[in-house]
PDB file of C-alpha atoms in Angstrom:
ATOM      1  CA  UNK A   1       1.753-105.529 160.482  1.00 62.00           C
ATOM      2  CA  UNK A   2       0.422-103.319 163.698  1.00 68.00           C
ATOM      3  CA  UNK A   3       2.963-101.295 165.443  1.00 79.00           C
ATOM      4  CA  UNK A   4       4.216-103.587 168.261  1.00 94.00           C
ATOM      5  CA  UNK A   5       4.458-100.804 171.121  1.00 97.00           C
ATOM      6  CA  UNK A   6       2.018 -97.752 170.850  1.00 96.00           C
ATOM      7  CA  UNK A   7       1.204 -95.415 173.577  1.00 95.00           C
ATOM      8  CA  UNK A   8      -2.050 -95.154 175.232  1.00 93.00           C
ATOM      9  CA  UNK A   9      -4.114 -92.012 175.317  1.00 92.00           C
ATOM     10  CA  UNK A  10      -2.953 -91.108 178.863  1.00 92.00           C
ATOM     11  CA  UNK A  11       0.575 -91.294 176.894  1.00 90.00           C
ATOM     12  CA  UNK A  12       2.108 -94.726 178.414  1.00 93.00           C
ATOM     13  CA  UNK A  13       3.545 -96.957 176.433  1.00 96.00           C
ATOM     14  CA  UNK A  14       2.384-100.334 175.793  1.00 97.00           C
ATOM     15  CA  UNK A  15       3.276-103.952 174.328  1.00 97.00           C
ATOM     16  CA  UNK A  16       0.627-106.786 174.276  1.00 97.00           C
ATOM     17  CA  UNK A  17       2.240-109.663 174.315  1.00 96.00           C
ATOM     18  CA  UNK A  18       0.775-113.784 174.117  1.00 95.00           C
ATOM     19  CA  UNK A  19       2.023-116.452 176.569  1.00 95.00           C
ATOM     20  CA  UNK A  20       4.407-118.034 173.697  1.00 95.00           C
ATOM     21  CA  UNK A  21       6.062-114.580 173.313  1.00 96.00           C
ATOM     22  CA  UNK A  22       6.466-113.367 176.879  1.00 97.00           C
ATOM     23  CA  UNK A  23       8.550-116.861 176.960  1.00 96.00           C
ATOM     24  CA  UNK A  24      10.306-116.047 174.353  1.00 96.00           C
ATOM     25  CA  UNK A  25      11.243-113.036 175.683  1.00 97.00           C
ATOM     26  CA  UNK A  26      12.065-114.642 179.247  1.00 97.00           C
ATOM     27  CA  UNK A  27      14.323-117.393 177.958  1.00 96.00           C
ATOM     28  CA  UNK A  28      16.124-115.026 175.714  1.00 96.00           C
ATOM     29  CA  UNK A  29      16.728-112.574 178.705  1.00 96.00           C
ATOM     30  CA  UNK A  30      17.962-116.016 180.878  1.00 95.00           C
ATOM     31  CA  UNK A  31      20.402-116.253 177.804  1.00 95.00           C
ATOM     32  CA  UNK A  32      21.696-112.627 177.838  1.00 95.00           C
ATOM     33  CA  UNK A  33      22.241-112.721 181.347  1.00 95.00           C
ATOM     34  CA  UNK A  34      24.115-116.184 181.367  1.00 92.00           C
ATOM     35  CA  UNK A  35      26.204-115.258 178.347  1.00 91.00           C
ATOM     36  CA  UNK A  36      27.311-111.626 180.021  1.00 91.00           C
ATOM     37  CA  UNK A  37      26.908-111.726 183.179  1.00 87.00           C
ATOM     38  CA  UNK A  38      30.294-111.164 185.055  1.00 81.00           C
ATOM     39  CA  UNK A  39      31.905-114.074 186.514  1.00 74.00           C
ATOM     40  CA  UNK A  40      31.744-113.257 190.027  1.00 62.00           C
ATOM     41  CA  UNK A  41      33.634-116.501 191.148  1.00 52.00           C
ATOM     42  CA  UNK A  42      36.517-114.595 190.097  1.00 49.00           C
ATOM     43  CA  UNK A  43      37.761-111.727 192.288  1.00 50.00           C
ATOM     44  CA  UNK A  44      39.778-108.690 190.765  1.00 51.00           C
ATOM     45  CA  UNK A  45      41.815-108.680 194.038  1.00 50.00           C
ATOM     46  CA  UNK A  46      43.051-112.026 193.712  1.00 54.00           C
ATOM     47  CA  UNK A  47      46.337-112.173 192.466  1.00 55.00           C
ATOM     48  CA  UNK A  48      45.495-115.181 190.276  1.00 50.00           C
ATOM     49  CA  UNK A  49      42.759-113.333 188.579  1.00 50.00           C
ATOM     50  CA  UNK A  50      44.886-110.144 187.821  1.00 47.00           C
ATOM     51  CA  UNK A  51      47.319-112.755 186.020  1.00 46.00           C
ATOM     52  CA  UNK A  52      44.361-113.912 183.996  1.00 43.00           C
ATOM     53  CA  UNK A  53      43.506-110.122 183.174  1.00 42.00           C
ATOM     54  CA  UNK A  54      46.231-109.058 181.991  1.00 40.00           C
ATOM     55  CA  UNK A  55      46.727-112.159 179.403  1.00 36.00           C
ATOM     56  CA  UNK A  56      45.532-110.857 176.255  1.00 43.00           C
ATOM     57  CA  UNK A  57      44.164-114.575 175.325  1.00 37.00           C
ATOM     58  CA  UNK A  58      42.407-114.975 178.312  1.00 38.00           C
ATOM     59  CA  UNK A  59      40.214-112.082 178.204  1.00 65.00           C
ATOM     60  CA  UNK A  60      39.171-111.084 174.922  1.00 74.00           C
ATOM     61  CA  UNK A  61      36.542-112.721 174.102  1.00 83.00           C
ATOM     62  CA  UNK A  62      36.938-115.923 171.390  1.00 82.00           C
ATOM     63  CA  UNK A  63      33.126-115.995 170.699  1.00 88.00           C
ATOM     64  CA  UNK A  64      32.277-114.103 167.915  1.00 90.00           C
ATOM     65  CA  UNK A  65      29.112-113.497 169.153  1.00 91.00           C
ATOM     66  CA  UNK A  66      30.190-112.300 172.794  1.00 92.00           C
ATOM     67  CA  UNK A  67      33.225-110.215 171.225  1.00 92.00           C
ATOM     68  CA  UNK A  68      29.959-108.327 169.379  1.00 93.00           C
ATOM     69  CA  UNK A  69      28.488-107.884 172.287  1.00 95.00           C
ATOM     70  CA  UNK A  70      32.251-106.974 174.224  1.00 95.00           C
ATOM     71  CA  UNK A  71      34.566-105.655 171.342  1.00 95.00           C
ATOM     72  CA  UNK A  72      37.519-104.018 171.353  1.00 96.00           C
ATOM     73  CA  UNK A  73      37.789-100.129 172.109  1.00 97.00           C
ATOM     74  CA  UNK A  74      41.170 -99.906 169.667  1.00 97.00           C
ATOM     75  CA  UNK A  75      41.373-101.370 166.942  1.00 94.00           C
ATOM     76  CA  UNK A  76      45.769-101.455 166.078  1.00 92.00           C
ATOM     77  CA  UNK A  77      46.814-101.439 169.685  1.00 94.00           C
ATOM     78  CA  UNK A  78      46.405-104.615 171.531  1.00 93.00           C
ATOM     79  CA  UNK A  79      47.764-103.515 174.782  1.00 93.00           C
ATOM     80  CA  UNK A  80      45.190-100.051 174.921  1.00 95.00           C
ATOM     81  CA  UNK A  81      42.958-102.768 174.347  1.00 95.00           C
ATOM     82  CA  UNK A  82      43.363-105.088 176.897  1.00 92.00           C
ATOM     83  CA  UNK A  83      43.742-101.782 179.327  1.00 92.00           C
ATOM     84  CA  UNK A  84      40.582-100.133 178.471  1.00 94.00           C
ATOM     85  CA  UNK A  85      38.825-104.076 178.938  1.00 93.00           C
ATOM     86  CA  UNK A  86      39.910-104.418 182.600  1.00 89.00           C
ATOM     87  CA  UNK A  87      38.551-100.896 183.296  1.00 88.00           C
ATOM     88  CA  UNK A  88      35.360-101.023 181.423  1.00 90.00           C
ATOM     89  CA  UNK A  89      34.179-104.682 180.488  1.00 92.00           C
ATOM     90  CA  UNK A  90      32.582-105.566 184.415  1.00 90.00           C
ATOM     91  CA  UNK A  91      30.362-102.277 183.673  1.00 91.00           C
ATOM     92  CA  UNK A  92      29.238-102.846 180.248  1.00 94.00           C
ATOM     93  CA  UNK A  93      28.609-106.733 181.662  1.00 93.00           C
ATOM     94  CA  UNK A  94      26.677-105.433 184.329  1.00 93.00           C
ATOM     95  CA  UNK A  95      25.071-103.107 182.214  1.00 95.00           C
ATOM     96  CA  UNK A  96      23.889-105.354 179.548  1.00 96.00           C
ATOM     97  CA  UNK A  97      22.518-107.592 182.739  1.00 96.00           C
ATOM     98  CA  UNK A  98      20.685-105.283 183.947  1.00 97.00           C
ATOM     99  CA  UNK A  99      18.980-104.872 180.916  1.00 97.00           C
ATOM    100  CA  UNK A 100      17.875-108.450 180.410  1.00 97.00           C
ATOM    101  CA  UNK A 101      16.876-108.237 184.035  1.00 98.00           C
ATOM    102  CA  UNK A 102      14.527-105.524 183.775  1.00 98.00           C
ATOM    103  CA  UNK A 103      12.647-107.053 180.435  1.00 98.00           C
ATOM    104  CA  UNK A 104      12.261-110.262 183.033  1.00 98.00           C
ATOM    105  CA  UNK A 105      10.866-108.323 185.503  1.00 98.00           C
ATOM    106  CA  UNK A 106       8.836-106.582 183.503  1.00 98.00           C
ATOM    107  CA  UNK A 107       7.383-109.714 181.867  1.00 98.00           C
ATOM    108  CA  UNK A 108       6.514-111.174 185.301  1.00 97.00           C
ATOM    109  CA  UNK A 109       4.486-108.743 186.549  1.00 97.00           C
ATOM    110  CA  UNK A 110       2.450-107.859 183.416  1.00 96.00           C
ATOM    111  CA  UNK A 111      -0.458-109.855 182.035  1.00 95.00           C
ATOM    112  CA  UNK A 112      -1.236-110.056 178.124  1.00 96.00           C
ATOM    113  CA  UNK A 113      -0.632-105.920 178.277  1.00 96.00           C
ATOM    114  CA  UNK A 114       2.980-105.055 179.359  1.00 97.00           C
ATOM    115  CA  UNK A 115       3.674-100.986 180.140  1.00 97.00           C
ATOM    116  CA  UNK A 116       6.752 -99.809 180.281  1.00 97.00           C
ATOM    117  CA  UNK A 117       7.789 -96.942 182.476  1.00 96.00           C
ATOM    118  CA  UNK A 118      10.498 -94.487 180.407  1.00 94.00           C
ATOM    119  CA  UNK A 119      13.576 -95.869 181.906  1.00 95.00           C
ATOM    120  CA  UNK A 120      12.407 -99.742 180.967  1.00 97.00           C
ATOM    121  CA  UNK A 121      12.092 -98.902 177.341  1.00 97.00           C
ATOM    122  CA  UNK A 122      15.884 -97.810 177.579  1.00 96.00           C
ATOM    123  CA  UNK A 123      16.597-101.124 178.468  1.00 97.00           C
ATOM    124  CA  UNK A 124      14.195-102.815 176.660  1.00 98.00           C
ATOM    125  CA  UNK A 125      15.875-101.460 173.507  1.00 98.00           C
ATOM    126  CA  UNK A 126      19.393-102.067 174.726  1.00 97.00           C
ATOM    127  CA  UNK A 127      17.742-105.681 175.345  1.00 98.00           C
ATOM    128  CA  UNK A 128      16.348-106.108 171.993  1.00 98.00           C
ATOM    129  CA  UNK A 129      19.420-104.774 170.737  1.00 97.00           C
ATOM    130  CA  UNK A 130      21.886-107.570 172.501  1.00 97.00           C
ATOM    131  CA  UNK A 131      19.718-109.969 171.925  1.00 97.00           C
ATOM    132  CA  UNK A 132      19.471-109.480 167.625  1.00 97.00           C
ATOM    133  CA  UNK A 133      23.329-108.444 167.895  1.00 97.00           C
ATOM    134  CA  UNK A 134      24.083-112.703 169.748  1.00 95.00           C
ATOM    135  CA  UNK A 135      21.626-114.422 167.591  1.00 95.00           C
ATOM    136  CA  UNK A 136      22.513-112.179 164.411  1.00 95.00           C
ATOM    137  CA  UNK A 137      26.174-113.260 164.781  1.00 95.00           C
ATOM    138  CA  UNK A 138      25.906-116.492 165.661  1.00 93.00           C
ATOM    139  CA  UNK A 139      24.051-117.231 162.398  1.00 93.00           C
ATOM    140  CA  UNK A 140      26.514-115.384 160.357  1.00 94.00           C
ATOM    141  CA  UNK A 141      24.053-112.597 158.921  1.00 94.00           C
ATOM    142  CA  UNK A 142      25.432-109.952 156.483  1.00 92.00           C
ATOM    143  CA  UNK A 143      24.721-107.203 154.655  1.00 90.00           C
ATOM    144  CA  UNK A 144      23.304-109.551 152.025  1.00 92.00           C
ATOM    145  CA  UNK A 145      22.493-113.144 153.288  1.00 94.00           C
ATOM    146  CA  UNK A 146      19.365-112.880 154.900  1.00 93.00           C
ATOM    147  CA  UNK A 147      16.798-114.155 152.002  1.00 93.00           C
ATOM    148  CA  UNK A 148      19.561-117.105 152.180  1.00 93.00           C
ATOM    149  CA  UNK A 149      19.404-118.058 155.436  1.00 93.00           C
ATOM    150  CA  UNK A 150      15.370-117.823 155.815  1.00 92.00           C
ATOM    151  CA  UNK A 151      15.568-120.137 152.328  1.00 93.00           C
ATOM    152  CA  UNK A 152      17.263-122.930 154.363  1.00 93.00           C
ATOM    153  CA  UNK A 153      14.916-126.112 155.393  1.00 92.00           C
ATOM    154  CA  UNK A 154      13.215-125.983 158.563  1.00 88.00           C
ATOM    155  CA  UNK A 155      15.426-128.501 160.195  1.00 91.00           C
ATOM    156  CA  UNK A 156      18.394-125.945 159.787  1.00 91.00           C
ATOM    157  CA  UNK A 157      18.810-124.417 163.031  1.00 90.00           C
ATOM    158  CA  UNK A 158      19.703-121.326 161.705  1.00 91.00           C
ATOM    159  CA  UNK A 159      16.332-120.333 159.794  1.00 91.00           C
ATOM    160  CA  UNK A 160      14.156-120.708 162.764  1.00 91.00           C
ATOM    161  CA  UNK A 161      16.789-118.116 164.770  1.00 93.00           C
ATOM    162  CA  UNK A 162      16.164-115.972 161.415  1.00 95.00           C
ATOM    163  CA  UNK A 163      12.287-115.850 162.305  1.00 94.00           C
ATOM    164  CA  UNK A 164      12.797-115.045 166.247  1.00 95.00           C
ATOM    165  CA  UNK A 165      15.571-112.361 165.137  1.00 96.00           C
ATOM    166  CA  UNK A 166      13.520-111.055 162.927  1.00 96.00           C
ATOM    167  CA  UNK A 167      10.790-110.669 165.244  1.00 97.00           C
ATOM    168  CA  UNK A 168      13.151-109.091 167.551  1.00 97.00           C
ATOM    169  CA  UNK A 169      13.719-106.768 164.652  1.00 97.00           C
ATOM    170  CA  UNK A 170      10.009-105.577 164.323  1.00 97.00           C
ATOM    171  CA  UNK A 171       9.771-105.111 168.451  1.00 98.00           C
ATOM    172  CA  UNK A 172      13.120-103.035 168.205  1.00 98.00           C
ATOM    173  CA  UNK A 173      12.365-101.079 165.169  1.00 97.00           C
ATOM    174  CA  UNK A 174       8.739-100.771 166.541  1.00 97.00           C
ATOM    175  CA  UNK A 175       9.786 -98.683 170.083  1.00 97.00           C
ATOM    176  CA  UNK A 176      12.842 -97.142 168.265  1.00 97.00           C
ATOM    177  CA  UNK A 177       9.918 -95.263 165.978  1.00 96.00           C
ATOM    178  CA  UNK A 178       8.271 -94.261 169.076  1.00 96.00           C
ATOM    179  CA  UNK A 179      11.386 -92.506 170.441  1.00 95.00           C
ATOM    180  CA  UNK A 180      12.844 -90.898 167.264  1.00 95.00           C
ATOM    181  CA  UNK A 181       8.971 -89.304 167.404  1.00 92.00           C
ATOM    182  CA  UNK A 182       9.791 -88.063 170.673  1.00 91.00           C
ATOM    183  CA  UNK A 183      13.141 -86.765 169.961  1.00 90.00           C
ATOM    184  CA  UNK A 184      12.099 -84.842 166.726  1.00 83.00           C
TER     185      UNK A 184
ATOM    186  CA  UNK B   1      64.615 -87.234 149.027  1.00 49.00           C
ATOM    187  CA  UNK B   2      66.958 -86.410 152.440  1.00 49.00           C
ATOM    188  CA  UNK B   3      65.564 -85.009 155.230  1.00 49.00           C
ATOM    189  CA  UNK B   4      67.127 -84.082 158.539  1.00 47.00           C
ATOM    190  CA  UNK B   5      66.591 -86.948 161.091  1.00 46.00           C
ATOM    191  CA  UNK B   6      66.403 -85.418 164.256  1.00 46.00           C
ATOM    192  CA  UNK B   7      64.668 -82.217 162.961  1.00 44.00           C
ATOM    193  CA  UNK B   8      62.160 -84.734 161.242  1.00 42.00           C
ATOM    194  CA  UNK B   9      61.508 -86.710 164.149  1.00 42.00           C
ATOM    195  CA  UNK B  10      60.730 -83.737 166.263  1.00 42.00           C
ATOM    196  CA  UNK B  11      58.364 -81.914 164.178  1.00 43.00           C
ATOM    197  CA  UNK B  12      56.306 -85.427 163.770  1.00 46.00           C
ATOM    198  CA  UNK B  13      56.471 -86.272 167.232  1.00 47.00           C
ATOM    199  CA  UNK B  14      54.884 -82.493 168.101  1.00 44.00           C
ATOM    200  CA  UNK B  15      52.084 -83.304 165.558  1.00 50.00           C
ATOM    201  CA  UNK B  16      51.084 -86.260 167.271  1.00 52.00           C
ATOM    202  CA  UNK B  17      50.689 -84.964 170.718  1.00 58.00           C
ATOM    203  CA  UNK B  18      48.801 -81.917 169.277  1.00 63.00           C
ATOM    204  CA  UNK B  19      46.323 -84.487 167.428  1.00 73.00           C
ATOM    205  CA  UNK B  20      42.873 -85.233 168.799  1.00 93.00           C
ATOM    206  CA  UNK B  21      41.663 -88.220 169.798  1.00 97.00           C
ATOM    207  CA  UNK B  22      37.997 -89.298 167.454  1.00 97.00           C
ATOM    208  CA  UNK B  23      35.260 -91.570 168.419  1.00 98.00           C
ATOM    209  CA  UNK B  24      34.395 -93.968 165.405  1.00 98.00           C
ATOM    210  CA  UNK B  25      30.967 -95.843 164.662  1.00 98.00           C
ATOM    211  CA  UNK B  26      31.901 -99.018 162.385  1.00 97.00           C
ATOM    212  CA  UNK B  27      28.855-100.505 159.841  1.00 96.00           C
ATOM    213  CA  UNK B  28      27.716-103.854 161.415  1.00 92.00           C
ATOM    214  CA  UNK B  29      24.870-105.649 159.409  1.00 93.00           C
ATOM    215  CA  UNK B  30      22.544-105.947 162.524  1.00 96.00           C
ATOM    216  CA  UNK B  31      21.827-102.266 164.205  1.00 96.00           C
ATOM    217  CA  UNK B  32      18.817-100.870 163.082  1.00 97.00           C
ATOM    218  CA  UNK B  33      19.644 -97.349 160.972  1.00 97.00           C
ATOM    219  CA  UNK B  34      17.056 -96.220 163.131  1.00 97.00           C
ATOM    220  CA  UNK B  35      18.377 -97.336 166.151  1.00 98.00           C
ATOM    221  CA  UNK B  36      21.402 -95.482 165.457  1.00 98.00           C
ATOM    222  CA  UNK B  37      20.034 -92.323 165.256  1.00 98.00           C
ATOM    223  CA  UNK B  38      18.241 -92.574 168.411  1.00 98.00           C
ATOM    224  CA  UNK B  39      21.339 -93.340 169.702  1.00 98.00           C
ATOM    225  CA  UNK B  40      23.122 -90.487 168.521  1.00 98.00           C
ATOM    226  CA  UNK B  41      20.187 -88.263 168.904  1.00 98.00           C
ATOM    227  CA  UNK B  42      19.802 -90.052 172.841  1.00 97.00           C
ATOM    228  CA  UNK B  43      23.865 -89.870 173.338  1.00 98.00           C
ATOM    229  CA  UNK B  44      25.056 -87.091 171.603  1.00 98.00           C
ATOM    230  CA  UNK B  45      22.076 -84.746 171.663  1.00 97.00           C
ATOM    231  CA  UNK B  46      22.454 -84.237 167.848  1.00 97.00           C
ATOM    232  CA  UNK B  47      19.317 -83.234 166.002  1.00 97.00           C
ATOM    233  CA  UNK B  48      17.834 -85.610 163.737  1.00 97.00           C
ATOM    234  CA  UNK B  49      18.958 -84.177 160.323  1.00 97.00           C
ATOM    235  CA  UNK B  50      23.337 -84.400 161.952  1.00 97.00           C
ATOM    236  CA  UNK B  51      22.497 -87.873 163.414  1.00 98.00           C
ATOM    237  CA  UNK B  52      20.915 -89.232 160.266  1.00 98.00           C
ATOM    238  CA  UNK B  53      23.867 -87.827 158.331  1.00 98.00           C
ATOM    239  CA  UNK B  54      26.295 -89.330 160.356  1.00 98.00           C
ATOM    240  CA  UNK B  55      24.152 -92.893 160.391  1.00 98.00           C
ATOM    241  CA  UNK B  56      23.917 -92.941 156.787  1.00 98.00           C
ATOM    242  CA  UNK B  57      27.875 -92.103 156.493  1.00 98.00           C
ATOM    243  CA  UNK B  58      28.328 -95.485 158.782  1.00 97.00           C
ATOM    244  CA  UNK B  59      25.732 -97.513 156.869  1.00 95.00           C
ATOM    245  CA  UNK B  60      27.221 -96.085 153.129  1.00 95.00           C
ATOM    246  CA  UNK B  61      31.168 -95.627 154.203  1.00 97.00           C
ATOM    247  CA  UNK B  62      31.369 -98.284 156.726  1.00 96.00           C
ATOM    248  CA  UNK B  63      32.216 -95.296 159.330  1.00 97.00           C
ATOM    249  CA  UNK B  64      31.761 -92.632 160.571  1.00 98.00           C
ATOM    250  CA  UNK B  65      33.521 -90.025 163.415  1.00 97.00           C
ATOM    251  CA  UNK B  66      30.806 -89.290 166.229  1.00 98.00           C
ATOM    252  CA  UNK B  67      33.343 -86.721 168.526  1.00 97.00           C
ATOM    253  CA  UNK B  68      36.480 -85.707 168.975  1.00 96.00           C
ATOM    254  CA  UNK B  69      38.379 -84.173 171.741  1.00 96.00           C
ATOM    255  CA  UNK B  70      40.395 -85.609 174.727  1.00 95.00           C
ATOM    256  CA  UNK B  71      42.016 -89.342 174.514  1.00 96.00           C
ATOM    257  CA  UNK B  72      40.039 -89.365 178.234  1.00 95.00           C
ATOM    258  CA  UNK B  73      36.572 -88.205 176.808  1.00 96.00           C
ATOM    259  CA  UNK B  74      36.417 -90.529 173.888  1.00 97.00           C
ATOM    260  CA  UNK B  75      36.939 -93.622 175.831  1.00 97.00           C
ATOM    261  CA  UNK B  76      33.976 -92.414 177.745  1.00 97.00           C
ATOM    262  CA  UNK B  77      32.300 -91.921 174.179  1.00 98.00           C
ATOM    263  CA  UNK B  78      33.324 -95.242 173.382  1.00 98.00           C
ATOM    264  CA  UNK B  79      32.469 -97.032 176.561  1.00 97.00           C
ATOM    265  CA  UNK B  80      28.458 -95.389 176.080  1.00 98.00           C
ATOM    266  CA  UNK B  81      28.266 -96.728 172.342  1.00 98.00           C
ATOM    267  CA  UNK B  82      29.374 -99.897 173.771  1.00 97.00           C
ATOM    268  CA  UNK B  83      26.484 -99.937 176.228  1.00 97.00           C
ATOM    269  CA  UNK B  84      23.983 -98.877 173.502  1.00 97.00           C
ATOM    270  CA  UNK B  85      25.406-101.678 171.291  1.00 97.00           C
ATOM    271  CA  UNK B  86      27.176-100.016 168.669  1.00 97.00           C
ATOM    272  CA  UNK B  87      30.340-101.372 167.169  1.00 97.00           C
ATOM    273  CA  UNK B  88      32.920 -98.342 167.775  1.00 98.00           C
ATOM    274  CA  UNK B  89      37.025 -97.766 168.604  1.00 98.00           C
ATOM    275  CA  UNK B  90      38.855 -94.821 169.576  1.00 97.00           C
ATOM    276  CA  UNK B  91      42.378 -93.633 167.633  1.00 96.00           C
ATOM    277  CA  UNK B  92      44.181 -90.396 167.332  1.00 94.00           C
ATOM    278  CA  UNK B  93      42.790 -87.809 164.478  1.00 89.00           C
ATOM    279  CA  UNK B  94      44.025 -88.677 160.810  1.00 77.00           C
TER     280      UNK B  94
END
């Protein structure tokens, strides 16, 4: 398989994309954003909403999939926890948003041919990254069940997120290349 | 065995504060060994031969300890692996 991304003579860096994958794309950044996006119905300065923050249940997240993308900054001390959440989760929401926003945006302005300036690739790997880290989870890979799970019938949900992850996969592992080149 | 209480209890407690704090990066089956060197490389400005050291201690170990220093500085160190989509915690030294 061609590299996905590759960098032009004048040293930009490129992705062609079809119609059927820059929707892909879209709808999975749409996802993202309405899976992390802070809940800004909720204000920190309410007094109702602190008592929700500082409940341990309330906040931590109960999908697997969204604790992935959220976890837990210590792992034997609930309350450290819980702390280091209220300070840092908005941030890492707003920074994973951001993200999916900028692939979006991205997407929409570009034709077949999609360049990326330096500080879109950041988030277009952070982007792929979220993105194989929900759909990964939520289809229970491990170490060793991924030949499994692609085995499965078509009509099993999970295979057909197999193929788009792994696709995500080759995209990630595709602009990662470009940058461990550049770092090295 | 008998050992002094309160002498005990001091000499532990003094070990403790003088402890570090570490960063640790946990195995996950999804990020990309290469994508966790970049993000060493990207984060920590390690060259490529520590960061692939330290990648291939969290892919074969199941961990590995990025930095060390301040309880302050590696909740910063945590709070960046976070955003890069790494799987990592924060404890004292042991």
């Amino acid at each position: 398989m061609p590299d996905a991304f590759y960098r032009t003579g004048s040293g930009r860096t490129v992705i062609r994309l079809d119609d059927v994958e820059k929707s892909l794309l879209r709808s999975l950044s749409a996802q993202v954003i309405e899976f992390v996006a802070p809940d800004d119905a909720g204000d920190a300065r309410d007094p109702l909403a602190i008592l929700v923050g500082i409940d341990d249940e309330a906040t931590a997240p109960v999908d697997p999939a969204l604790a992935r993308l959220l976890p837990d900054a210590y792992q034997d001390d609930d309350d450290a926890a819980m702390d280091f959440r209220r300070f840092t989760e908005r941030s890492l929401r707003e920074t994973k948003t951001a993200h999916s926003r900028t692939v979006a945006e991205a997407l929409e302005r570009s034709g077949e041919k999609v360049t990326l300036s330096d500080q879109e690739q950041a988030s277009w790997l952070g982007f792929l990254n979220d993105g194989r880290l929900a759909i990964g989870t939520r289809i229970g890979l491990t170490d060793d069940n991924h030949d499994e799970i692609a085995a499965l019938p078509d009509e099993d949900p999970r295979a057909g997120l197999l193929d788009f992850y792994d696709w995500l996969t080759y995209l990630q592992e595709s602009l990662v290349q470009l940058h461990l080149d550049d770092l090295s | 065995m008998s050992i002094a209480p309160s002498e005990r209890t001091a000499l532990s407690e003094e070990t403790v504060t003088d402890r570090p704090w570490v960063t640790i990066v946990w195995n996950d089956p999804i990020n990309l060994m290469s994508y966790v060197t970049y993000v060493f490389m990207t984060y920590f400005k390690f060259d490529r031969a520590k960061a692939e050291i330290l990648m291939l201690d969290v892919h074969e170990k199941g961990r590995a300890t990025v930095s060390s220093g301040t309880r302050e500085a590696m909740e910063i160190d945590v709070a960046a692996m976070h955003s890069y989509g790494l799987w990592a915690t924060l404890q004292k030294d042991d």
